[in-house]
Amino acid sequence: MKKTLMGNHAVAVGAKLAKVDVVAAYPITPQTQSVELIAEMQAKGEFKGRYIKVESEHSAMAALIGAAIAGARTFTSTSSQGLAYMHEMLHWAAGSRLPIVMADVNRGLGAPWILWSDQSDTLSQRDTGWMQWYCADNQEVLDSILLAYRVSEQLCIPCMIILDGFTLSHTYEPVDIPAQEKVDEFLPPYKPMAAIDIDKPATVGSLPSSKDYFRIKRRQAIDMDKIEGVFDRSVEEFASIFGRRYGLTEGYRCSDAETIMVMAGAVATTAKEAVDQLRQEGKKAGLLYLRSFRPFPTKQLKGYAKPGVRFAVLDRSYSQGHHGIIFEEMKSALYTCNPRPGIYGFVAGLGGGDITVELLKEMWAEADAGKPGADETVWLEEAR
């Protein structure tokens, strides 16, 4: 069934189709409508799960951790300062190996106070042990919720589904809503590998020895390395049922590109237009869309690093005292390539600044000319 949905509502519909058992959430702009719709669906009897109204985002994640330990399929949604407030609990969820799925609607972090979107909130949580998947449109938002449960529940690793504030969250797009029986075929009821039994009390997260702690973290790392294979197999089944296919990365007109733009999120759709215009001008431009930031798709990225290819990396975040975060990750991922490609870093769109086709073409031209230094970040401001 085709329906016009805003991104926030695509989040809610995805959670409903996944037959989530427990939702715990606290509203924050621009995420609010996602959890409001779930509450409305529950009031109408359309959503059968339990909805826990909490007093903070920290409490929301704490409640889901308890529910997930008891064997429930769990979901929440947040944004910006709310995600930052959850920080401690994000480590607990990942370290406890709980397949919680959360949507984050990107919004810049204060101070100063800002309501508009950039990727600072999610990228600042990159070391918490969660998968991070970025979405370019509202169809991808809904589909990614379903895929996240499929992958997370096989590996016991939580997942963030990330969409741009306002650009996607409040923008309506046609979305194919799959039939419930098709979703049930793809995503069967959750069967936890382990769960608390109230008749057999046990402690969870008790103090281990340093040796056991080391082994636990190494096990997390090993299972993170398995995500690519599990994701690919899940996508194959998803494509056979729903007819749509996704990858950890997506290349656009990259086969003969000499300079490839790299970015995550909805701006990738604008970048496709920029690439098309550059191609019409005879320029060998390409686009590499990062759908997965964690795990970082190093293997796929190396496939694009052909001799002579340059990368223009667009960041909508900045690690103060160093570089844009995706720029840092790209340099690390491609460091062992021989020859090592030129990688150029650009920052734009912080706090919701408009990233236009013209701005992207300017970025591409600078990287194509090799103007910025390898350790230099170029700050691009929108035209006023």
mmCIF file of C-alpha atoms in Angstrom:
data_model
loop_
_atom_site.group_PDB
_atom_site.id
_atom_site.type_symbol
_atom_site.label_atom_id
_atom_site.label_comp_id
_atom_site.label_asym_id
_atom_site.label_seq_id
_atom_site.Cartn_x
_atom_site.Cartn_y
_atom_site.Cartn_z
ATOM 1 C CA MET A 1 0.000 0.000 0.000
ATOM 2 C CA LYS A 2 1.367 3.399 -1.008
ATOM 3 C CA LYS A 3 0.839 6.262 1.413
ATOM 4 C CA THR A 4 2.327 9.727 1.800
ATOM 5 C CA LEU A 5 4.178 9.797 5.114
ATOM 6 C CA MET A 6 6.448 12.216 6.921
ATOM 7 C CA GLY A 7 9.645 10.657 8.191
ATOM 8 C CA ASN A 8 8.497 10.647 11.813
ATOM 9 C CA HIS A 9 5.390 8.704 10.852
ATOM 10 C CA ALA A 10 7.459 6.270 8.783
ATOM 11 C CA VAL A 11 9.361 5.564 12.017
ATOM 12 C CA ALA A 12 6.132 4.871 13.918
ATOM 13 C CA VAL A 13 4.647 2.681 11.188
ATOM 14 C CA GLY A 14 7.892 0.691 11.034
ATOM 15 C CA ALA A 15 7.769 0.048 14.790
ATOM 16 C CA LYS A 16 4.111 -1.037 14.542
ATOM 17 C CA LEU A 17 4.831 -3.408 11.635
ATOM 18 C CA ALA A 18 7.730 -4.901 13.626
ATOM 19 C CA LYS A 19 5.230 -5.778 16.373
ATOM 20 C CA VAL A 20 7.303 -4.123 19.067
ATOM 21 C CA ASP A 21 6.427 -5.325 22.575
ATOM 22 C CA VAL A 22 7.562 -2.280 24.561
ATOM 23 C CA VAL A 23 8.031 1.386 23.638
ATOM 24 C CA ALA A 24 9.472 3.821 26.182
ATOM 25 C CA ALA A 25 9.962 7.384 25.003
ATOM 26 C CA TYR A 26 10.212 11.025 25.946
ATOM 27 C CA PRO A 27 9.250 13.661 23.351
ATOM 28 C CA ILE A 28 11.804 16.118 21.973
ATOM 29 C CA THR A 29 11.778 18.283 18.845
ATOM 30 C CA PRO A 30 11.986 17.210 16.012
ATOM 31 C CA GLN A 31 11.317 13.579 17.019
ATOM 32 C CA THR A 32 8.021 14.115 18.870
ATOM 33 C CA GLN A 33 5.557 13.035 16.184
ATOM 34 C CA SER A 34 7.149 9.583 15.885
ATOM 35 C CA VAL A 35 6.219 8.593 19.433
ATOM 36 C CA GLU A 36 2.971 10.591 19.375
ATOM 37 C CA LEU A 37 1.706 8.474 16.488
ATOM 38 C CA ILE A 38 2.621 5.262 18.307
ATOM 39 C CA ALA A 39 0.615 6.497 21.313
ATOM 40 C CA GLU A 40 -2.323 7.349 19.024
ATOM 41 C CA MET A 41 -2.180 3.914 17.395
ATOM 42 C CA GLN A 42 -2.158 2.272 20.815
ATOM 43 C CA ALA A 43 -5.198 4.319 21.900
ATOM 44 C CA LYS A 44 -7.043 3.088 18.786
ATOM 45 C CA GLY A 45 -6.030 -0.513 19.418
ATOM 46 C CA GLU A 46 -3.811 -0.609 16.320
ATOM 47 C CA PHE A 47 -0.558 -0.954 18.281
ATOM 48 C CA LYS A 48 -0.637 -3.904 20.670
ATOM 49 C CA GLY A 49 2.604 -3.241 22.534
ATOM 50 C CA ARG A 50 3.073 -1.537 25.881
ATOM 51 C CA TYR A 51 3.850 2.190 25.904
ATOM 52 C CA ILE A 52 5.793 3.464 28.923
ATOM 53 C CA LYS A 53 5.647 7.210 29.583
ATOM 54 C CA VAL A 54 8.909 8.214 31.233
ATOM 55 C CA GLU A 55 10.320 11.403 32.705
ATOM 56 C CA SER A 56 13.520 11.557 30.629
ATOM 57 C CA GLU A 57 15.482 9.981 27.814
ATOM 58 C CA HIS A 58 17.833 8.360 30.326
ATOM 59 C CA SER A 59 14.803 6.681 31.885
ATOM 60 C CA ALA A 60 13.478 5.651 28.471
ATOM 61 C CA MET A 61 16.609 3.672 27.654
ATOM 62 C CA ALA A 62 16.802 2.268 31.204
ATOM 63 C CA ALA A 63 13.222 1.009 30.865
ATOM 64 C CA LEU A 64 13.978 -0.622 27.517
ATOM 65 C CA ILE A 65 17.075 -2.294 28.919
ATOM 66 C CA GLY A 66 14.918 -3.908 31.598
ATOM 67 C CA ALA A 67 12.270 -4.931 29.057
ATOM 68 C CA ALA A 68 14.859 -6.344 26.652
ATOM 69 C CA ILE A 69 16.516 -8.348 29.441
ATOM 70 C CA ALA A 70 13.072 -9.843 30.089
ATOM 71 C CA GLY A 71 12.852 -10.911 26.419
ATOM 72 C CA ALA A 72 10.768 -8.127 24.854
ATOM 73 C CA ARG A 73 11.252 -6.538 21.433
ATOM 74 C CA THR A 74 11.847 -2.881 22.278
ATOM 75 C CA PHE A 75 11.872 0.522 20.581
ATOM 76 C CA THR A 76 12.363 4.206 21.283
ATOM 77 C CA SER A 77 12.970 7.440 19.417
ATOM 78 C CA THR A 78 14.943 10.522 20.404
ATOM 79 C CA SER A 79 17.011 13.458 19.187
ATOM 80 C CA SER A 80 19.918 15.735 20.036
ATOM 81 C CA GLN A 81 20.155 16.556 23.771
ATOM 82 C CA GLY A 82 17.919 13.575 24.460
ATOM 83 C CA LEU A 83 20.390 11.202 22.843
ATOM 84 C CA ALA A 84 23.221 12.863 24.763
ATOM 85 C CA TYR A 85 21.255 12.365 27.992
ATOM 86 C CA MET A 86 21.019 8.633 27.179
ATOM 87 C CA HIS A 87 24.790 8.290 26.748
ATOM 88 C CA GLU A 88 25.453 6.179 29.856
ATOM 89 C CA MET A 89 22.557 3.853 29.055
ATOM 90 C CA LEU A 90 23.711 3.392 25.446
ATOM 91 C CA HIS A 91 26.864 1.736 26.757
ATOM 92 C CA TRP A 92 24.774 -0.446 29.079
ATOM 93 C CA ALA A 93 22.465 -1.575 26.264
ATOM 94 C CA ALA A 94 25.357 -2.516 23.975
ATOM 95 C CA GLY A 95 27.465 -4.105 26.697
ATOM 96 C CA SER A 96 24.462 -6.157 27.846
ATOM 97 C CA ARG A 97 24.053 -7.399 24.242
ATOM 98 C CA LEU A 98 20.446 -6.205 23.902
ATOM 99 C CA PRO A 99 18.989 -5.823 20.374
ATOM 100 C CA ILE A 100 17.190 -2.540 21.056
ATOM 101 C CA VAL A 101 16.273 -0.458 18.010
ATOM 102 C CA MET A 102 16.103 3.327 18.281
ATOM 103 C CA ALA A 103 15.356 6.060 15.797
ATOM 104 C CA ASP A 104 17.287 9.291 16.168
ATOM 105 C CA VAL A 105 16.124 12.400 14.352
ATOM 106 C CA ASN A 106 19.323 14.371 13.789
ATOM 107 C CA ARG A 107 19.477 17.800 15.421
ATOM 108 C CA GLY A 108 22.477 19.919 16.354
ATOM 109 C CA LEU A 109 23.731 19.922 19.940
ATOM 110 C CA GLY A 110 23.783 23.025 22.131
ATOM 111 C CA ALA A 111 25.198 25.377 23.007
ATOM 112 C CA PRO A 112 24.046 27.590 21.450
ATOM 113 C CA TRP A 113 20.502 26.209 21.447
ATOM 114 C CA ILE A 114 19.526 24.982 17.986
ATOM 115 C CA LEU A 115 16.501 23.120 16.635
ATOM 116 C CA TRP A 116 17.817 22.401 13.144
ATOM 117 C CA SER A 117 19.634 19.374 11.848
ATOM 118 C CA ASP A 118 23.215 18.219 11.639
ATOM 119 C CA GLN A 119 24.829 14.902 12.571
ATOM 120 C CA SER A 120 26.669 15.941 15.733
ATOM 121 C CA ASP A 121 24.304 14.114 18.073
ATOM 122 C CA THR A 122 24.635 10.629 16.593
ATOM 123 C CA LEU A 123 28.279 10.802 15.538
ATOM 124 C CA SER A 124 29.229 11.827 19.090
ATOM 125 C CA GLN A 125 27.863 8.410 20.182
ATOM 126 C CA ARG A 126 30.002 6.441 17.742
ATOM 127 C CA ASP A 127 31.921 4.531 20.429
ATOM 128 C CA THR A 128 28.927 3.258 22.413
ATOM 129 C CA GLY A 129 28.733 -0.090 20.587
ATOM 130 C CA TRP A 130 25.564 0.612 18.577
ATOM 131 C CA MET A 131 25.124 0.119 14.863
ATOM 132 C CA GLN A 132 24.386 3.428 13.125
ATOM 133 C CA TRP A 133 22.452 3.447 9.837
ATOM 134 C CA TYR A 134 21.728 6.737 8.053
ATOM 135 C CA CYS A 135 18.688 7.190 5.813
ATOM 136 C CA ALA A 136 18.319 9.249 2.645
ATOM 137 C CA ASP A 137 14.511 9.124 2.277
ATOM 138 C CA ASN A 138 11.385 8.077 4.161
ATOM 139 C CA GLN A 139 11.054 4.706 2.428
ATOM 140 C CA GLU A 140 14.497 3.862 3.675
ATOM 141 C CA VAL A 141 13.469 4.958 7.179
ATOM 142 C CA LEU A 142 10.603 2.461 7.361
ATOM 143 C CA ASP A 143 12.554 -0.363 5.713
ATOM 144 C CA SER A 144 15.578 0.208 7.938
ATOM 145 C CA ILE A 145 13.484 -0.262 11.091
ATOM 146 C CA LEU A 146 12.519 -3.744 9.885
ATOM 147 C CA LEU A 147 16.045 -4.601 8.755
ATOM 148 C CA ALA A 148 17.469 -3.365 12.060
ATOM 149 C CA TYR A 149 15.461 -5.861 14.095
ATOM 150 C CA ARG A 150 16.396 -8.666 11.738
ATOM 151 C CA VAL A 151 20.135 -7.945 12.064
ATOM 152 C CA SER A 152 20.170 -6.857 15.717
ATOM 153 C CA GLU A 153 18.336 -9.908 16.977
ATOM 154 C CA GLN A 154 20.732 -12.279 15.234
ATOM 155 C CA LEU A 155 23.834 -10.653 16.712
ATOM 156 C CA CYS A 156 22.477 -9.097 19.941
ATOM 157 C CA ILE A 157 23.753 -5.645 18.956
ATOM 158 C CA PRO A 158 21.528 -2.529 19.252
ATOM 159 C CA CYS A 159 20.898 -0.295 16.250
ATOM 160 C CA MET A 160 20.183 3.396 15.634
ATOM 161 C CA ILE A 161 18.141 4.347 12.580
ATOM 162 C CA ILE A 162 19.010 7.949 11.775
ATOM 163 C CA LEU A 163 17.080 10.532 9.768
ATOM 164 C CA ASP A 164 17.568 14.250 9.227
ATOM 165 C CA GLY A 165 15.492 16.561 11.371
ATOM 166 C CA PHE A 166 12.804 18.404 9.382
ATOM 167 C CA THR A 167 14.387 17.499 6.021
ATOM 168 C CA LEU A 168 12.958 13.993 6.443
ATOM 169 C CA SER A 169 11.170 13.991 9.794
ATOM 170 C CA HIS A 170 8.603 16.644 8.773
ATOM 171 C CA THR A 171 8.647 16.173 4.993
ATOM 172 C CA TYR A 172 6.007 14.003 3.324
ATOM 173 C CA GLU A 173 7.060 11.460 0.688
ATOM 174 C CA PRO A 174 5.360 8.468 -0.948
ATOM 175 C CA VAL A 175 6.159 5.353 1.071
ATOM 176 C CA ASP A 176 5.298 1.760 0.242
ATOM 177 C CA ILE A 177 3.866 0.282 3.449
ATOM 178 C CA PRO A 178 4.239 -3.505 3.281
ATOM 179 C CA ALA A 179 1.441 -5.857 4.278
ATOM 180 C CA GLN A 180 1.679 -7.170 7.841
ATOM 181 C CA GLU A 181 1.795 -10.795 6.688
ATOM 182 C CA LYS A 182 4.826 -10.000 4.504
ATOM 183 C CA VAL A 183 6.570 -8.323 7.430
ATOM 184 C CA ASP A 184 5.788 -11.326 9.640
ATOM 185 C CA GLU A 185 7.394 -13.553 7.013
ATOM 186 C CA PHE A 186 10.565 -11.467 7.089
ATOM 187 C CA LEU A 187 10.576 -10.694 10.815
ATOM 188 C CA PRO A 188 9.264 -13.549 12.969
ATOM 189 C CA PRO A 189 8.541 -13.077 16.680
ATOM 190 C CA TYR A 190 11.596 -12.300 18.770
ATOM 191 C CA LYS A 191 13.137 -15.315 20.486
ATOM 192 C CA PRO A 192 15.827 -14.039 22.874
ATOM 193 C CA MET A 193 18.963 -16.109 23.317
ATOM 194 C CA ALA A 194 18.666 -15.459 27.051
ATOM 195 C CA ALA A 195 16.069 -13.716 29.222
ATOM 196 C CA ILE A 196 15.325 -13.202 32.886
ATOM 197 C CA ASP A 197 13.001 -15.779 34.405
ATOM 198 C CA ILE A 198 11.244 -14.371 37.470
ATOM 199 C CA ASP A 199 11.023 -17.902 38.857
ATOM 200 C CA LYS A 200 14.806 -18.246 38.626
ATOM 201 C CA PRO A 201 16.273 -14.940 39.874
ATOM 202 C CA ALA A 202 19.692 -13.870 38.553
ATOM 203 C CA THR A 203 21.794 -10.729 38.456
ATOM 204 C CA VAL A 204 22.592 -8.909 35.223
ATOM 205 C CA GLY A 205 25.665 -6.750 34.695
ATOM 206 C CA SER A 206 27.351 -7.821 37.927
ATOM 207 C CA LEU A 207 31.005 -6.962 38.511
ATOM 208 C CA PRO A 208 33.334 -9.211 36.445
ATOM 209 C CA SER A 209 37.059 -9.657 36.674
ATOM 210 C CA SER A 210 39.205 -7.552 34.349
ATOM 211 C CA LYS A 211 39.935 -10.703 32.327
ATOM 212 C CA ASP A 212 36.228 -11.400 31.821
ATOM 213 C CA TYR A 213 35.564 -7.737 30.983
ATOM 214 C CA PHE A 214 38.271 -7.892 28.314
ATOM 215 C CA ARG A 215 36.746 -11.054 26.846
ATOM 216 C CA ILE A 216 33.263 -9.523 26.794
ATOM 217 C CA LYS A 217 34.487 -6.475 24.872
ATOM 218 C CA ARG A 218 36.468 -8.636 22.472
ATOM 219 C CA ARG A 219 33.327 -10.702 21.849
ATOM 220 C CA GLN A 220 31.471 -7.486 21.012
ATOM 221 C CA ALA A 221 34.182 -6.561 18.528
ATOM 222 C CA ILE A 222 34.095 -9.996 16.896
ATOM 223 C CA ASP A 223 30.329 -9.871 16.496
ATOM 224 C CA MET A 224 30.474 -6.319 15.111
ATOM 225 C CA ASP A 225 32.721 -7.731 12.392
ATOM 226 C CA LYS A 226 29.952 -10.204 11.510
ATOM 227 C CA ILE A 227 27.410 -7.491 10.751
ATOM 228 C CA GLU A 228 28.289 -7.142 7.074
ATOM 229 C CA GLY A 229 27.554 -10.803 6.335
ATOM 230 C CA VAL A 230 24.345 -10.867 8.394
ATOM 231 C CA PHE A 231 23.205 -7.596 6.818
ATOM 232 C CA ASP A 232 23.837 -8.865 3.278
ATOM 233 C CA ARG A 233 21.917 -12.090 3.904
ATOM 234 C CA SER A 234 19.052 -10.184 5.509
ATOM 235 C CA VAL A 235 18.901 -7.762 2.584
ATOM 236 C CA GLU A 236 18.709 -10.634 0.108
ATOM 237 C CA GLU A 237 15.632 -11.984 1.863
ATOM 238 C CA PHE A 238 14.212 -8.479 2.239
ATOM 239 C CA ALA A 239 14.613 -7.903 -1.509
ATOM 240 C CA SER A 240 12.946 -11.226 -2.343
ATOM 241 C CA ILE A 241 9.898 -10.314 -0.248
ATOM 242 C CA PHE A 242 9.600 -6.535 -0.728
ATOM 243 C CA GLY A 243 11.514 -5.867 -3.945
ATOM 244 C CA ARG A 244 13.858 -3.260 -2.441
ATOM 245 C CA ARG A 245 17.575 -3.707 -1.845
ATOM 246 C CA TYR A 246 20.052 -1.815 0.327
ATOM 247 C CA GLY A 247 23.776 -1.924 1.016
ATOM 248 C CA LEU A 248 26.074 -0.602 3.712
ATOM 249 C CA THR A 249 27.190 1.846 1.008
ATOM 250 C CA GLU A 250 25.722 2.979 -2.286
ATOM 251 C CA GLY A 251 27.747 4.255 -5.217
ATOM 252 C CA TYR A 252 26.298 6.591 -7.855
ATOM 253 C CA ARG A 253 28.103 7.053 -11.186
ATOM 254 C CA CYS A 254 31.365 5.937 -9.587
ATOM 255 C CA SER A 255 32.624 3.426 -12.157
ATOM 256 C CA ASP A 256 34.781 5.963 -14.024
ATOM 257 C CA ALA A 257 34.692 8.833 -11.524
ATOM 258 C CA GLU A 258 37.918 10.686 -10.803
ATOM 259 C CA THR A 259 36.602 12.588 -7.781
ATOM 260 C CA ILE A 260 33.906 11.040 -5.585
ATOM 261 C CA MET A 261 31.850 12.921 -3.020
ATOM 262 C CA VAL A 262 31.248 11.031 0.251
ATOM 263 C CA MET A 263 28.420 11.771 2.699
ATOM 264 C CA ALA A 264 25.631 10.328 4.836
ATOM 265 C CA GLY A 265 21.954 11.217 5.181
ATOM 266 C CA ALA A 266 19.379 13.024 3.061
ATOM 267 C CA VAL A 267 21.964 15.360 1.510
ATOM 268 C CA ALA A 268 22.986 12.404 -0.670
ATOM 269 C CA THR A 269 19.827 12.919 -2.736
ATOM 270 C CA THR A 270 20.904 16.513 -3.440
ATOM 271 C CA ALA A 271 24.386 15.256 -4.278
ATOM 272 C CA LYS A 272 22.988 13.017 -7.025
ATOM 273 C CA GLU A 273 21.686 16.112 -8.788
ATOM 274 C CA ALA A 274 25.083 17.793 -8.340
ATOM 275 C CA VAL A 275 26.803 14.748 -9.856
ATOM 276 C CA ASP A 276 24.394 14.743 -12.809
ATOM 277 C CA GLN A 277 25.072 18.418 -13.491
ATOM 278 C CA LEU A 278 28.837 17.916 -13.249
ATOM 279 C CA ARG A 279 28.580 14.992 -15.658
ATOM 280 C CA GLN A 280 26.673 17.189 -18.121
ATOM 281 C CA GLU A 281 29.611 19.607 -17.909
ATOM 282 C CA GLY A 282 31.993 16.790 -18.843
ATOM 283 C CA LYS A 283 33.368 16.285 -15.328
ATOM 284 C CA LYS A 284 33.982 12.771 -14.007
ATOM 285 C CA ALA A 285 32.063 13.101 -10.751
ATOM 286 C CA GLY A 286 30.622 10.375 -8.522
ATOM 287 C CA LEU A 287 28.852 9.967 -5.203
ATOM 288 C CA LEU A 288 29.455 7.472 -2.410
ATOM 289 C CA TYR A 289 26.557 7.376 0.043
ATOM 290 C CA LEU A 290 27.436 5.993 3.488
ATOM 291 C CA ARG A 291 24.376 4.184 4.790
ATOM 292 C CA SER A 292 26.303 2.517 7.636
ATOM 293 C CA PHE A 293 28.628 4.518 9.863
ATOM 294 C CA ARG A 294 28.904 1.757 12.471
ATOM 295 C CA PRO A 295 30.175 -0.627 11.456
ATOM 296 C CA PHE A 296 32.294 1.567 9.212
ATOM 297 C CA PRO A 297 32.282 -0.122 5.761
ATOM 298 C CA THR A 298 36.049 -0.163 5.208
ATOM 299 C CA LYS A 299 36.021 -3.145 2.847
ATOM 300 C CA GLN A 300 33.452 -1.548 0.513
ATOM 301 C CA LEU A 301 35.210 1.814 0.592
ATOM 302 C CA LYS A 302 38.485 0.278 -0.492
ATOM 303 C CA GLY A 303 36.700 -0.995 -3.587
ATOM 304 C CA TYR A 304 36.190 2.616 -4.693
ATOM 305 C CA ALA A 305 39.782 3.667 -3.965
ATOM 306 C CA LYS A 306 41.166 3.034 -7.438
ATOM 307 C CA PRO A 307 44.509 4.612 -8.445
ATOM 308 C CA GLY A 308 44.077 8.314 -9.143
ATOM 309 C CA VAL A 309 40.642 8.615 -7.483
ATOM 310 C CA ARG A 310 40.115 11.485 -5.046
ATOM 311 C CA PHE A 311 37.464 11.698 -2.299
ATOM 312 C CA ALA A 312 35.647 14.866 -1.224
ATOM 313 C CA VAL A 313 34.207 14.086 2.205
ATOM 314 C CA LEU A 314 31.292 16.168 3.457
ATOM 315 C CA ASP A 315 30.819 16.346 7.230
ATOM 316 C CA ARG A 316 27.805 17.758 9.008
ATOM 317 C CA SER A 317 29.666 17.426 12.295
ATOM 318 C CA TYR A 318 33.070 18.425 13.627
ATOM 319 C CA SER A 319 35.370 16.889 16.238
ATOM 320 C CA GLN A 320 36.746 20.019 17.894
ATOM 321 C CA GLY A 321 40.527 20.016 17.865
ATOM 322 C CA HIS A 322 40.759 17.663 14.906
ATOM 323 C CA HIS A 323 38.546 17.238 11.807
ATOM 324 C CA GLY A 324 35.126 16.333 10.539
ATOM 325 C CA ILE A 325 34.264 12.887 11.901
ATOM 326 C CA ILE A 326 33.558 11.094 8.608
ATOM 327 C CA PHE A 327 36.735 12.672 7.176
ATOM 328 C CA GLU A 328 38.702 11.140 10.076
ATOM 329 C CA GLU A 329 37.144 7.738 9.493
ATOM 330 C CA MET A 330 37.767 7.815 5.741
ATOM 331 C CA LYS A 331 41.458 8.586 6.212
ATOM 332 C CA SER A 332 41.783 5.743 8.708
ATOM 333 C CA ALA A 333 39.896 3.261 6.498
ATOM 334 C CA LEU A 334 41.944 4.001 3.371
ATOM 335 C CA TYR A 335 45.331 4.489 5.039
ATOM 336 C CA THR A 336 46.654 1.085 3.923
ATOM 337 C CA CYS A 337 45.669 1.546 0.259
ATOM 338 C CA ASN A 338 48.616 1.602 -2.129
ATOM 339 C CA PRO A 339 48.654 4.112 -3.678
ATOM 340 C CA ARG A 340 46.856 6.048 -0.970
ATOM 341 C CA PRO A 341 44.049 8.177 -2.451
ATOM 342 C CA GLY A 342 43.658 11.907 -1.969
ATOM 343 C CA ILE A 343 41.040 12.535 0.719
ATOM 344 C CA TYR A 344 39.777 16.086 1.261
ATOM 345 C CA GLY A 345 37.589 17.213 4.145
ATOM 346 C CA PHE A 346 34.746 19.754 4.059
ATOM 347 C CA VAL A 347 32.314 20.879 6.766
ATOM 348 C CA ALA A 348 28.923 22.332 5.867
ATOM 349 C CA GLY A 349 25.340 22.435 7.053
ATOM 350 C CA LEU A 350 26.017 22.660 10.785
ATOM 351 C CA GLY A 351 22.890 23.694 12.650
ATOM 352 C CA GLY A 352 20.677 23.123 9.629
ATOM 353 C CA GLY A 353 22.501 25.276 7.101
ATOM 354 C CA ASP A 354 21.294 24.659 3.563
ATOM 355 C CA ILE A 355 23.516 22.422 1.440
ATOM 356 C CA THR A 356 22.702 23.253 -2.155
ATOM 357 C CA VAL A 357 23.687 21.714 -5.461
ATOM 358 C CA GLU A 358 25.906 24.754 -6.040
ATOM 359 C CA LEU A 359 27.689 24.277 -2.700
ATOM 360 C CA LEU A 360 28.313 20.606 -3.459
ATOM 361 C CA LYS A 361 29.668 21.435 -6.901
ATOM 362 C CA GLU A 362 32.017 23.947 -5.276
ATOM 363 C CA MET A 363 33.214 21.256 -2.865
ATOM 364 C CA TRP A 364 33.727 18.785 -5.686
ATOM 365 C CA ALA A 365 35.714 21.305 -7.751
ATOM 366 C CA GLU A 366 38.086 22.096 -4.870
ATOM 367 C CA ALA A 367 38.783 18.414 -4.229
ATOM 368 C CA ASP A 368 39.129 17.695 -7.947
ATOM 369 C CA ALA A 369 41.800 20.390 -8.120
ATOM 370 C CA GLY A 370 43.513 18.991 -5.032
ATOM 371 C CA LYS A 371 43.373 22.389 -3.331
ATOM 372 C CA PRO A 372 42.817 21.551 0.348
ATOM 373 C CA GLY A 373 45.697 19.888 2.184
ATOM 374 C CA ALA A 374 45.356 16.373 3.570
ATOM 375 C CA ASP A 375 45.227 17.753 7.123
ATOM 376 C CA GLU A 376 43.123 20.795 6.304
ATOM 377 C CA THR A 377 39.375 21.165 6.783
ATOM 378 C CA VAL A 378 37.490 23.515 4.466
ATOM 379 C CA TRP A 379 34.430 25.181 5.984
ATOM 380 C CA LEU A 380 31.774 25.840 3.373
ATOM 381 C CA GLU A 381 29.082 28.388 4.147
ATOM 382 C CA GLU A 382 25.789 28.625 2.321
ATOM 383 C CA ALA A 383 25.231 31.725 0.228
ATOM 384 C CA ARG A 384 23.268 34.402 2.110
#
